[in-house]
């Protein structure tokens, strides 16, 4: 690992599964020259002076006293990079988790549940839940509390006092039974992620612990994470919604929707348009020449944007806190989980890999038979508006083949930057998040959980050479 400033390398969560063995430390004086230099054996405790080699007995005694003083009263590390390293831990935390993230996004439809003669459904998405003597994963069914237990090997599993069965209906998922006990479904295939207040997390069958950079306070604006969290004034507004499907017209999304704000980018294809008409995201992608609404079904993203040197998958979420949004993990959990899960289709070099909802791309939005409906999902092609005079499906299919060929070519090209955009309205405030992180240990629990999630997503994206940008309320 090398770089001008390693503190700005975003691998915090992925580092937590490794341990540092040796560190080389140079102490620099006021004029930038090395004053002293050491190799430190982190596991062995070995200290090797790299600048002084010949000691008299008295000098050696003073040197050892200096080393002993530092070891016995070590200063708190201010390096986020060094503090991000930790080994996987074998023993489970004593305290209860503060929240969980449940991944049901691989199912094509909501899952039907039955218990005590009742029928309910659970969403086929990422479900975030706080721990309050158990988790409530099913909206409208507070009696379904899923408690956390541990087996003989200290692995957590979910249980429920109520006997709940599931039915996948039309869904056929490899390795998953069509019907069965709901808790059995939840406890398989690494669907559960747990977050603890001390920075411990449980994912893919293992506990990990990393010292949170927030423990003694954290300056968001001086970190790489701060550069990923971008405030947008338009993402805090009364009556703002995600899609506003009922208000869509032939060529416009509902004007009170985040989809409308993103779709303003299509104005770059209209001669004579002015910069204000391009919307709030224009400065984040220059030379935009492809814009596709890929929403609905098994979608790769809500929008795909591209220029000759950039490919962007955009994921959208809107909450209801239009007056005073805070900075809870729940506001980001679903959209972030879905965005990271779709990393493969953003980065693969397989030209023939198309999204799962490819068959509906030539149809109207939001659904083929919707009324009202947006006529064209192709918002820009070759830097211009797509003109489909006869509004024919054949014209769309032909143009979509060209568009996807260009996307496949660009995603395979190493010189084309890949980005994930998470656009979150009326749900998460950057200022609130910044203020909370400054409090260190006293920060709101949900803000610390949000930090853990963002850091883990940033690590996953960086490991795939993808830049993560999260657009939120100011």
Short mmCIF file of C-alpha atoms in Angstrom, two decimals:
data_model
loop_
_atom_site.label_atom_id
_atom_site.label_comp_id
_atom_site.label_asym_id
_atom_site.label_seq_id
_atom_site.Cartn_x
_atom_site.Cartn_y
_atom_site.Cartn_z
CA UNK A 1 0.00 0.00 0.00
CA UNK A 2 1.44 3.35 -0.98
CA UNK A 3 0.27 6.87 -1.60
CA UNK A 4 0.82 10.53 -0.80
CA UNK A 5 -1.65 10.37 2.10
CA UNK A 6 -2.73 6.88 3.15
CA UNK A 7 -5.38 8.36 5.45
CA UNK A 8 -7.43 9.14 2.33
CA UNK A 9 -7.52 5.54 1.09
CA UNK A 10 -11.03 4.22 1.71
CA UNK A 11 -10.54 0.65 2.90
CA UNK A 12 -11.61 1.02 6.54
CA UNK A 13 -13.97 -1.93 6.95
CA UNK A 14 -12.01 -4.32 4.74
CA UNK A 15 -8.89 -3.61 6.82
CA UNK A 16 -10.66 -4.97 9.90
CA UNK A 17 -10.03 -8.55 8.79
CA UNK A 18 -6.25 -8.01 8.81
CA UNK A 19 -3.64 -7.23 11.44
CA UNK A 20 -0.61 -4.97 11.11
CA UNK A 21 2.65 -6.84 11.83
CA UNK A 22 5.27 -4.12 11.32
CA UNK A 23 5.12 -0.34 11.16
CA UNK A 24 7.90 2.02 10.11
CA UNK A 25 7.66 5.35 11.91
CA UNK A 26 9.56 8.49 10.94
CA UNK A 27 9.42 11.54 13.22
CA UNK A 28 9.79 14.74 11.18
CA UNK A 29 11.14 18.02 12.55
CA UNK A 30 9.91 21.55 11.81
CA UNK A 31 11.92 21.83 8.57
CA UNK A 32 10.77 18.46 7.22
CA UNK A 33 13.86 16.38 8.01
CA UNK A 34 13.79 13.00 9.74
CA UNK A 35 14.55 13.42 13.41
CA UNK A 36 14.24 9.74 14.28
CA UNK A 37 13.12 6.53 12.60
CA UNK A 38 11.90 3.20 14.01
CA UNK A 39 10.57 -0.18 12.94
CA UNK A 40 7.89 -1.41 15.33
CA UNK A 41 6.97 -5.09 15.56
CA UNK A 42 3.30 -4.83 16.48
CA UNK A 43 2.88 -8.47 17.47
CA UNK A 44 6.34 -9.11 18.92
CA UNK A 45 6.85 -5.75 20.64
CA UNK A 46 10.24 -5.39 18.95
CA UNK A 47 11.55 -1.82 18.51
CA UNK A 48 14.37 -1.21 16.01
CA UNK A 49 16.08 2.18 15.81
CA UNK A 50 16.94 2.90 12.17
CA UNK A 51 19.10 5.99 12.69
CA UNK A 52 21.16 5.28 15.82
CA UNK A 53 23.24 2.12 15.91
CA UNK A 54 26.14 2.65 18.32
CA UNK A 55 25.24 3.25 21.98
CA UNK A 56 27.32 3.54 25.10
CA UNK A 57 25.85 1.67 28.07
CA UNK A 58 24.49 4.95 29.52
CA UNK A 59 22.94 5.96 26.16
CA UNK A 60 21.36 2.52 25.77
CA UNK A 61 19.85 2.83 29.26
CA UNK A 62 18.31 6.23 28.42
CA UNK A 63 17.03 4.90 25.06
CA UNK A 64 15.32 1.96 26.78
CA UNK A 65 13.78 4.27 29.39
CA UNK A 66 12.33 6.43 26.59
CA UNK A 67 10.89 3.39 24.82
CA UNK A 68 9.47 1.99 28.07
CA UNK A 69 7.78 5.29 28.89
CA UNK A 70 6.02 5.37 25.52
CA UNK A 71 4.97 1.71 25.75
CA UNK A 72 3.62 2.06 29.29
CA UNK A 73 1.67 5.23 28.51
CA UNK A 74 0.93 5.07 24.80
CA UNK A 75 -0.69 8.16 23.29
CA UNK A 76 -4.03 7.61 21.57
CA UNK A 77 -3.57 6.99 17.88
CA UNK A 78 -4.95 9.73 15.69
CA UNK A 79 -4.53 7.71 12.51
CA UNK A 80 -7.81 6.44 11.05
CA UNK A 81 -5.79 4.08 8.86
CA UNK A 82 -3.93 2.37 11.74
CA UNK A 83 -7.05 2.15 13.86
CA UNK A 84 -8.97 0.47 11.05
CA UNK A 85 -6.95 -2.74 11.33
CA UNK A 86 -8.14 -5.57 13.54
CA UNK A 87 -8.38 -9.34 13.41
CA UNK A 88 -11.59 -11.29 13.12
CA UNK A 89 -12.72 -12.03 16.68
CA UNK A 90 -13.86 -15.47 17.77
CA UNK A 91 -15.84 -14.53 20.85
CA UNK A 92 -19.22 -12.93 20.42
CA UNK A 93 -19.96 -9.54 22.02
CA UNK A 94 -21.54 -9.59 25.47
CA UNK A 95 -23.87 -6.68 24.71
CA UNK A 96 -26.88 -7.01 22.44
CA UNK A 97 -26.60 -5.64 18.88
CA UNK A 98 -28.07 -2.24 18.19
CA UNK A 99 -29.42 -3.07 14.74
CA UNK A 100 -29.56 -5.60 11.95
CA UNK A 101 -29.67 -5.52 8.17
CA UNK A 102 -31.57 -8.38 6.52
CA UNK A 103 -30.98 -9.11 2.83
CA UNK A 104 -34.02 -10.48 1.00
CA UNK A 105 -33.22 -8.72 -2.26
CA UNK A 106 -32.52 -11.90 -4.24
CA UNK A 107 -36.24 -12.71 -4.30
CA UNK A 108 -38.20 -11.38 -7.26
CA UNK A 109 -41.41 -10.62 -5.36
CA UNK A 110 -42.49 -9.90 -1.76
CA UNK A 111 -42.59 -13.10 0.34
CA UNK A 112 -45.96 -14.36 1.60
CA UNK A 113 -46.04 -15.27 5.30
CA UNK A 114 -48.65 -17.24 7.26
CA UNK A 115 -49.11 -17.53 11.04
CA UNK A 116 -52.04 -18.05 13.42
CA UNK A 117 -54.49 -17.94 10.52
CA UNK A 118 -53.13 -14.58 9.30
CA UNK A 119 -51.51 -13.64 5.99
CA UNK A 120 -48.87 -10.89 5.67
CA UNK A 121 -46.09 -10.04 3.27
CA UNK A 122 -42.46 -9.04 3.76
CA UNK A 123 -40.64 -6.88 1.23
CA UNK A 124 -38.05 -8.43 -1.09
CA UNK A 125 -35.38 -5.85 -0.31
CA UNK A 126 -32.90 -4.86 2.38
CA UNK A 127 -34.70 -4.52 5.71
CA UNK A 128 -33.16 -2.49 8.53
CA UNK A 129 -34.38 -3.00 12.10
CA UNK A 130 -33.36 -1.70 15.51
CA UNK A 131 -32.90 -4.26 18.30
CA UNK A 132 -35.56 -3.86 20.98
CA UNK A 133 -35.71 -7.20 22.74
CA UNK A 134 -35.72 -8.67 19.26
CA UNK A 135 -36.09 -7.44 15.69
CA UNK A 136 -39.27 -6.48 13.86
CA UNK A 137 -38.66 -7.28 10.20
CA UNK A 138 -42.30 -7.42 9.07
CA UNK A 139 -44.24 -4.16 8.78
CA UNK A 140 -47.68 -4.26 10.39
CA UNK A 141 -46.91 -7.35 12.46
CA UNK A 142 -45.28 -6.20 15.72
CA UNK A 143 -46.15 -9.55 17.32
CA UNK A 144 -43.53 -11.18 15.10
CA UNK A 145 -40.40 -10.56 17.18
CA UNK A 146 -37.26 -12.29 15.98
CA UNK A 147 -34.86 -12.88 18.84
CA UNK A 148 -31.14 -13.53 18.58
CA UNK A 149 -29.65 -16.77 19.91
CA UNK A 150 -26.24 -18.43 19.57
CA UNK A 151 -25.36 -22.03 18.74
CA UNK A 152 -22.56 -24.18 20.23
CA UNK A 153 -20.01 -22.53 17.94
CA UNK A 154 -21.09 -19.01 19.02
CA UNK A 155 -22.76 -18.31 15.68
CA UNK A 156 -25.91 -16.15 15.88
CA UNK A 157 -29.24 -17.28 14.54
CA UNK A 158 -32.76 -15.85 14.57
CA UNK A 159 -35.73 -17.49 16.28
CA UNK A 160 -39.38 -16.56 16.78
CA UNK A 161 -41.92 -17.71 19.37
CA UNK A 162 -44.62 -17.60 16.68
CA UNK A 163 -44.54 -20.37 14.09
CA UNK A 164 -44.29 -18.44 10.79
CA UNK A 165 -44.28 -20.20 7.42
CA UNK A 166 -43.39 -18.72 4.05
CA UNK A 167 -44.44 -19.35 0.46
CA UNK A 168 -42.35 -18.05 -2.45
CA UNK A 169 -45.21 -18.39 -4.91
CA UNK A 170 -43.86 -17.95 -8.44
CA UNK A 171 -40.26 -17.33 -7.34
CA UNK A 172 -37.76 -20.11 -7.95
CA UNK A 173 -34.49 -19.48 -6.12
CA UNK A 174 -31.71 -22.10 -6.44
CA UNK A 175 -31.08 -23.85 -3.12
CA UNK A 176 -34.21 -22.40 -1.47
CA UNK A 177 -37.39 -24.40 -0.81
CA UNK A 178 -40.66 -23.01 -2.14
CA UNK A 179 -42.30 -23.32 1.29
CA UNK A 180 -40.98 -23.71 4.80
CA UNK A 181 -40.32 -22.04 8.15
CA UNK A 182 -39.51 -18.35 7.79
CA UNK A 183 -36.72 -18.44 10.39
CA UNK A 184 -35.00 -21.20 8.41
CA UNK A 185 -35.06 -18.94 5.36
CA UNK A 186 -33.58 -16.04 7.36
CA UNK A 187 -30.77 -18.10 8.85
CA UNK A 188 -29.37 -19.35 5.53
CA UNK A 189 -27.04 -17.88 2.90
CA UNK A 190 -25.58 -15.06 5.00
CA UNK A 191 -28.71 -12.90 4.89
CA UNK A 192 -28.13 -11.34 8.32
CA UNK A 193 -25.71 -8.53 9.19
CA UNK A 194 -25.47 -7.30 12.80
CA UNK A 195 -24.09 -3.99 14.03
CA UNK A 196 -22.86 -3.38 17.60
CA UNK A 197 -22.20 -0.09 19.32
CA UNK A 198 -18.48 -0.76 19.87
CA UNK A 199 -17.74 -1.20 16.17
CA UNK A 200 -18.21 -4.97 16.10
CA UNK A 201 -20.18 -6.36 13.19
CA UNK A 202 -21.30 -9.83 12.15
CA UNK A 203 -21.30 -10.63 8.45
CA UNK A 204 -20.89 -13.81 6.38
CA UNK A 205 -20.57 -16.02 9.43
CA UNK A 206 -17.87 -14.07 11.27
CA UNK A 207 -17.55 -11.34 13.89
CA UNK A 208 -15.22 -8.44 13.12
CA UNK A 209 -14.18 -5.58 15.30
CA UNK A 210 -12.62 -2.32 14.24
CA UNK A 211 -11.91 0.67 16.46
CA UNK A 212 -14.29 3.31 15.19
CA UNK A 213 -12.55 6.56 14.17
CA UNK A 214 -15.42 8.28 15.93
CA UNK A 215 -14.34 7.16 19.41
CA UNK A 216 -12.60 10.43 20.23
CA UNK A 217 -14.44 12.58 17.78
CA UNK A 218 -14.17 12.68 14.02
CA UNK A 219 -13.84 15.58 11.58
CA UNK A 220 -15.94 14.58 8.59
CA UNK A 221 -14.62 17.35 6.33
CA UNK A 222 -11.02 16.15 6.77
CA UNK A 223 -11.76 12.57 5.77
CA UNK A 224 -12.27 10.64 2.55
CA UNK A 225 -15.71 9.72 3.80
CA UNK A 226 -16.58 13.41 3.96
CA UNK A 227 -15.82 13.79 0.26
CA UNK A 228 -18.28 11.01 -0.53
CA UNK A 229 -21.18 12.65 1.33
CA UNK A 230 -22.46 15.53 -0.81
CA UNK A 231 -25.17 17.96 0.37
CA UNK A 232 -27.81 18.95 -2.19
CA UNK A 233 -30.28 21.68 -1.22
CA UNK A 234 -33.03 20.26 -3.45
CA UNK A 235 -32.99 16.99 -1.48
CA UNK A 236 -34.74 18.68 1.43
CA UNK A 237 -38.16 19.86 0.32
CA UNK A 238 -41.81 19.66 1.29
CA UNK A 239 -43.78 17.01 -0.61
CA UNK A 240 -40.62 15.55 -2.17
CA UNK A 241 -41.07 11.90 -3.18
CA UNK A 242 -38.94 9.25 -4.80
CA UNK A 243 -40.90 8.78 -8.06
CA UNK A 244 -44.35 10.41 -7.84
CA UNK A 245 -45.67 7.84 -10.32
CA UNK A 246 -49.20 9.27 -10.43
CA UNK A 247 -47.90 12.62 -11.73
CA UNK A 248 -45.80 11.32 -14.61
CA UNK A 249 -46.48 12.65 -18.13
CA UNK A 250 -45.38 11.60 -21.61
CA UNK A 251 -41.91 13.15 -21.24
CA UNK A 252 -41.58 14.24 -17.61
CA UNK A 253 -41.43 12.58 -14.22
CA UNK A 254 -43.56 14.06 -11.45
CA UNK A 255 -42.13 17.49 -10.59
CA UNK A 256 -42.02 16.76 -6.84
CA UNK A 257 -39.85 13.69 -7.29
CA UNK A 258 -36.13 12.94 -7.07
CA UNK A 259 -36.48 11.20 -10.45
CA UNK A 260 -37.45 14.62 -11.89
CA UNK A 261 -34.34 16.25 -10.38
CA UNK A 262 -32.07 13.59 -11.93
CA UNK A 263 -33.94 13.66 -15.24
CA UNK A 264 -33.16 17.36 -15.62
CA UNK A 265 -29.80 16.18 -16.94
CA UNK A 266 -31.50 15.36 -20.24
CA UNK A 267 -31.46 19.11 -20.98
CA UNK A 268 -27.81 18.75 -22.05
CA UNK A 269 -29.24 17.23 -25.24
CA UNK A 270 -31.41 20.26 -25.98
CA UNK A 271 -29.69 23.10 -27.81
CA UNK A 272 -29.99 26.44 -26.05
CA UNK A 273 -30.53 25.01 -22.56
CA UNK A 274 -29.02 27.00 -19.69
CA UNK A 275 -27.04 25.65 -16.74
CA UNK A 276 -29.90 26.03 -14.20
CA UNK A 277 -32.04 23.80 -16.44
CA UNK A 278 -29.52 20.95 -16.09
CA UNK A 279 -30.39 20.43 -12.41
CA UNK A 280 -28.30 19.89 -9.26
CA UNK A 281 -26.28 16.89 -10.51
CA UNK A 282 -24.87 18.46 -13.67
CA UNK A 283 -21.51 19.38 -12.12
CA UNK A 284 -20.85 15.75 -11.18
CA UNK A 285 -20.79 14.32 -14.71
CA UNK A 286 -19.31 16.26 -17.63
CA UNK A 287 -19.96 15.38 -21.28
CA UNK A 288 -23.00 13.24 -20.47
CA UNK A 289 -24.08 11.39 -23.62
CA UNK A 290 -26.15 8.41 -22.34
CA UNK A 291 -29.03 8.50 -19.86
CA UNK A 292 -31.33 5.54 -19.32
CA UNK A 293 -34.11 5.05 -16.77
CA UNK A 294 -33.57 1.40 -15.74
CA UNK A 295 -36.02 1.42 -12.83
CA UNK A 296 -38.50 -1.38 -11.92
CA UNK A 297 -38.16 -5.15 -11.80
CA UNK A 298 -34.74 -6.70 -11.13
CA UNK A 299 -33.05 -3.39 -11.80
CA UNK A 300 -29.30 -2.67 -11.94
CA UNK A 301 -30.06 0.90 -10.83
CA UNK A 302 -32.79 3.52 -11.10
CA UNK A 303 -30.79 5.41 -13.73
CA UNK A 304 -27.66 4.67 -15.75
CA UNK A 305 -25.63 7.73 -16.75
CA UNK A 306 -22.53 7.71 -18.90
CA UNK A 307 -19.99 9.89 -20.64
CA UNK A 308 -16.92 8.80 -22.63
CA UNK A 309 -14.88 8.73 -19.41
CA UNK A 310 -17.46 7.83 -16.74
CA UNK A 311 -20.16 5.21 -16.04
CA UNK A 312 -22.59 5.86 -13.19
CA UNK A 313 -25.30 3.71 -11.60
CA UNK A 314 -27.79 5.88 -9.69
CA UNK A 315 -29.91 4.55 -6.80
CA UNK A 316 -32.67 6.68 -5.27
CA UNK A 317 -34.48 6.76 -1.92
CA UNK A 318 -36.77 9.34 -0.32
CA UNK A 319 -37.94 9.57 3.29
CA UNK A 320 -40.52 11.68 5.05
CA UNK A 321 -38.41 13.87 7.36
CA UNK A 322 -38.84 17.05 5.32
CA UNK A 323 -38.35 19.39 8.29
CA UNK A 324 -35.49 18.04 10.39
CA UNK A 325 -33.85 14.89 8.99
CA UNK A 326 -31.17 13.39 11.19
CA UNK A 327 -28.51 10.85 10.18
CA UNK A 328 -29.79 7.37 10.94
CA UNK A 329 -28.48 4.18 9.41
CA UNK A 330 -32.03 3.20 8.54
CA UNK A 331 -32.27 6.09 6.07
CA UNK A 332 -29.45 4.61 3.98
CA UNK A 333 -29.56 0.86 4.64
CA UNK A 334 -31.89 -0.29 1.85
CA UNK A 335 -30.58 1.89 -0.97
CA UNK A 336 -26.94 1.31 0.00
CA UNK A 337 -27.32 -2.43 0.30
CA UNK A 338 -28.95 -2.62 -3.13
CA UNK A 339 -26.30 -0.40 -4.71
CA UNK A 340 -23.41 -2.52 -3.45
CA UNK A 341 -25.17 -5.72 -4.45
CA UNK A 342 -25.24 -4.47 -8.06
CA UNK A 343 -21.49 -3.84 -8.22
CA UNK A 344 -20.95 -6.80 -10.54
CA UNK A 345 -23.04 -5.51 -13.41
CA UNK A 346 -21.29 -2.14 -13.12
CA UNK A 347 -17.78 -3.59 -13.26
CA UNK A 348 -17.94 -6.89 -15.17
CA UNK A 349 -16.00 -7.32 -18.40
CA UNK A 350 -18.61 -9.77 -19.73
CA UNK A 351 -20.10 -7.86 -22.64
CA UNK A 352 -23.20 -10.05 -22.85
CA UNK A 353 -24.27 -9.59 -19.22
CA UNK A 354 -27.48 -7.58 -19.22
CA UNK A 355 -29.71 -6.51 -16.29
CA UNK A 356 -32.47 -8.81 -15.08
CA UNK A 357 -35.15 -6.33 -16.21
CA UNK A 358 -33.82 -6.03 -19.78
CA UNK A 359 -37.13 -7.26 -21.19
CA UNK A 360 -39.05 -4.22 -19.88
CA UNK A 361 -36.52 -1.60 -21.03
CA UNK A 362 -38.32 -0.99 -24.37
CA UNK A 363 -41.63 -0.39 -22.58
CA UNK A 364 -43.14 2.66 -20.93
CA UNK A 365 -42.28 3.66 -17.36
CA UNK A 366 -43.25 2.73 -14.69
CA UNK A 367 -44.98 -0.32 -16.24
CA UNK A 368 -45.83 -1.35 -19.80
CA UNK A 369 -49.58 -0.78 -19.38
CA UNK A 370 -49.42 2.22 -17.01
CA UNK A 371 -51.59 5.26 -17.57
CA UNK A 372 -50.29 7.90 -17.28
CA UNK A 373 -46.80 6.80 -18.33
CA UNK A 374 -43.42 8.10 -19.43
CA UNK A 375 -43.13 7.12 -23.10
CA UNK A 376 -39.36 6.73 -23.35
CA UNK A 377 -36.92 5.30 -20.82
CA UNK A 378 -34.08 6.39 -23.13
CA UNK A 379 -33.56 9.96 -21.95
CA UNK A 380 -30.31 10.67 -23.84
CA UNK A 381 -28.36 8.86 -26.53
CA UNK A 382 -25.25 10.15 -28.31
CA UNK A 383 -25.65 13.33 -26.28
CA UNK A 384 -29.07 14.06 -27.79
CA UNK A 385 -32.71 13.44 -26.94
CA UNK A 386 -34.05 10.16 -28.27
CA UNK A 387 -36.69 10.81 -30.95
CA UNK A 388 -39.13 7.95 -31.51
CA UNK A 389 -41.58 9.46 -34.00
CA UNK A 390 -43.85 6.43 -34.23
CA UNK A 391 -43.41 5.55 -30.53
CA UNK A 392 -42.65 2.00 -31.62
CA UNK A 393 -41.19 -0.74 -29.48
CA UNK A 394 -38.96 -1.83 -32.38
CA UNK A 395 -37.23 1.57 -32.49
CA UNK A 396 -36.56 1.41 -28.77
CA UNK A 397 -35.20 -2.14 -28.96
CA UNK A 398 -32.82 -1.20 -31.76
CA UNK A 399 -31.50 1.84 -29.93
CA UNK A 400 -31.21 -0.05 -26.62
CA UNK A 401 -28.88 -2.57 -28.29
CA UNK A 402 -26.59 0.29 -29.34
CA UNK A 403 -26.75 1.86 -25.88
CA UNK A 404 -25.93 -1.37 -24.08
CA UNK A 405 -23.05 -2.10 -26.44
CA UNK A 406 -21.58 1.27 -25.47
CA UNK A 407 -22.18 0.63 -21.74
CA UNK A 408 -20.57 -2.84 -21.99
CA UNK A 409 -17.58 -1.36 -23.78
CA UNK A 410 -17.15 1.41 -21.21
CA UNK A 411 -17.55 -0.79 -18.14
CA UNK A 412 -14.77 -3.05 -19.49
CA UNK A 413 -12.46 -0.11 -20.19
CA UNK A 414 -9.98 0.63 -17.36
CA UNK A 415 -9.77 4.30 -18.36
CA UNK A 416 -13.51 4.83 -17.79
CA UNK A 417 -14.26 5.73 -14.17
CA UNK A 418 -17.04 3.77 -12.45
CA UNK A 419 -19.27 5.46 -9.86
CA UNK A 420 -22.21 4.57 -7.64
CA UNK A 421 -24.54 7.41 -6.74
CA UNK A 422 -26.92 7.06 -3.81
CA UNK A 423 -29.42 9.92 -3.91
CA UNK A 424 -31.34 10.23 -0.63
CA UNK A 425 -33.98 12.91 -0.05
CA UNK A 426 -35.73 14.05 3.15
CA UNK A 427 -34.04 11.34 5.22
CA UNK A 428 -30.39 12.04 5.99
CA UNK A 429 -28.72 15.33 6.93
CA UNK A 430 -25.01 15.77 6.31
CA UNK A 431 -24.80 18.55 8.91
CA UNK A 432 -26.48 16.39 11.56
CA UNK A 433 -24.10 13.52 10.74
CA UNK A 434 -21.07 15.80 10.96
CA UNK A 435 -22.20 17.23 14.31
CA UNK A 436 -22.82 13.76 15.75
CA UNK A 437 -19.43 12.38 14.71
CA UNK A 438 -17.68 15.28 16.44
CA UNK A 439 -19.15 14.01 19.73
CA UNK A 440 -17.18 10.76 19.57
CA UNK A 441 -18.54 8.21 22.04
CA UNK A 442 -21.48 10.48 22.82
CA UNK A 443 -22.75 10.43 19.23
CA UNK A 444 -26.22 9.08 18.57
CA UNK A 445 -26.14 5.32 18.15
CA UNK A 446 -27.89 5.44 14.77
CA UNK A 447 -25.33 7.93 13.44
CA UNK A 448 -22.49 5.60 14.47
CA UNK A 449 -24.27 2.75 12.69
CA UNK A 450 -24.58 4.96 9.60
CA UNK A 451 -20.83 5.55 9.80
CA UNK A 452 -20.20 1.78 9.87
CA UNK A 453 -22.46 1.18 6.89
CA UNK A 454 -21.03 4.01 4.78
CA UNK A 455 -17.48 2.95 5.60
CA UNK A 456 -18.20 -0.66 4.62
CA UNK A 457 -19.86 0.40 1.35
CA UNK A 458 -16.97 2.72 0.57
CA UNK A 459 -14.54 -0.15 1.16
CA UNK A 460 -16.51 -2.54 -1.05
CA UNK A 461 -16.69 0.05 -3.82
CA UNK A 462 -13.00 0.99 -3.57
CA UNK A 463 -12.01 -2.69 -3.72
CA UNK A 464 -13.68 -2.77 -7.14
CA UNK A 465 -12.17 0.56 -8.30
CA UNK A 466 -15.56 2.23 -7.98
CA UNK A 467 -16.16 5.68 -6.47
CA UNK A 468 -19.09 6.03 -4.07
CA UNK A 469 -21.01 9.31 -3.88
CA UNK A 470 -23.92 9.79 -1.50
CA UNK A 471 -26.11 12.84 -2.19
CA UNK A 472 -28.11 13.87 0.88
CA UNK A 473 -29.91 16.80 2.47
CA UNK A 474 -27.66 19.63 3.79
#
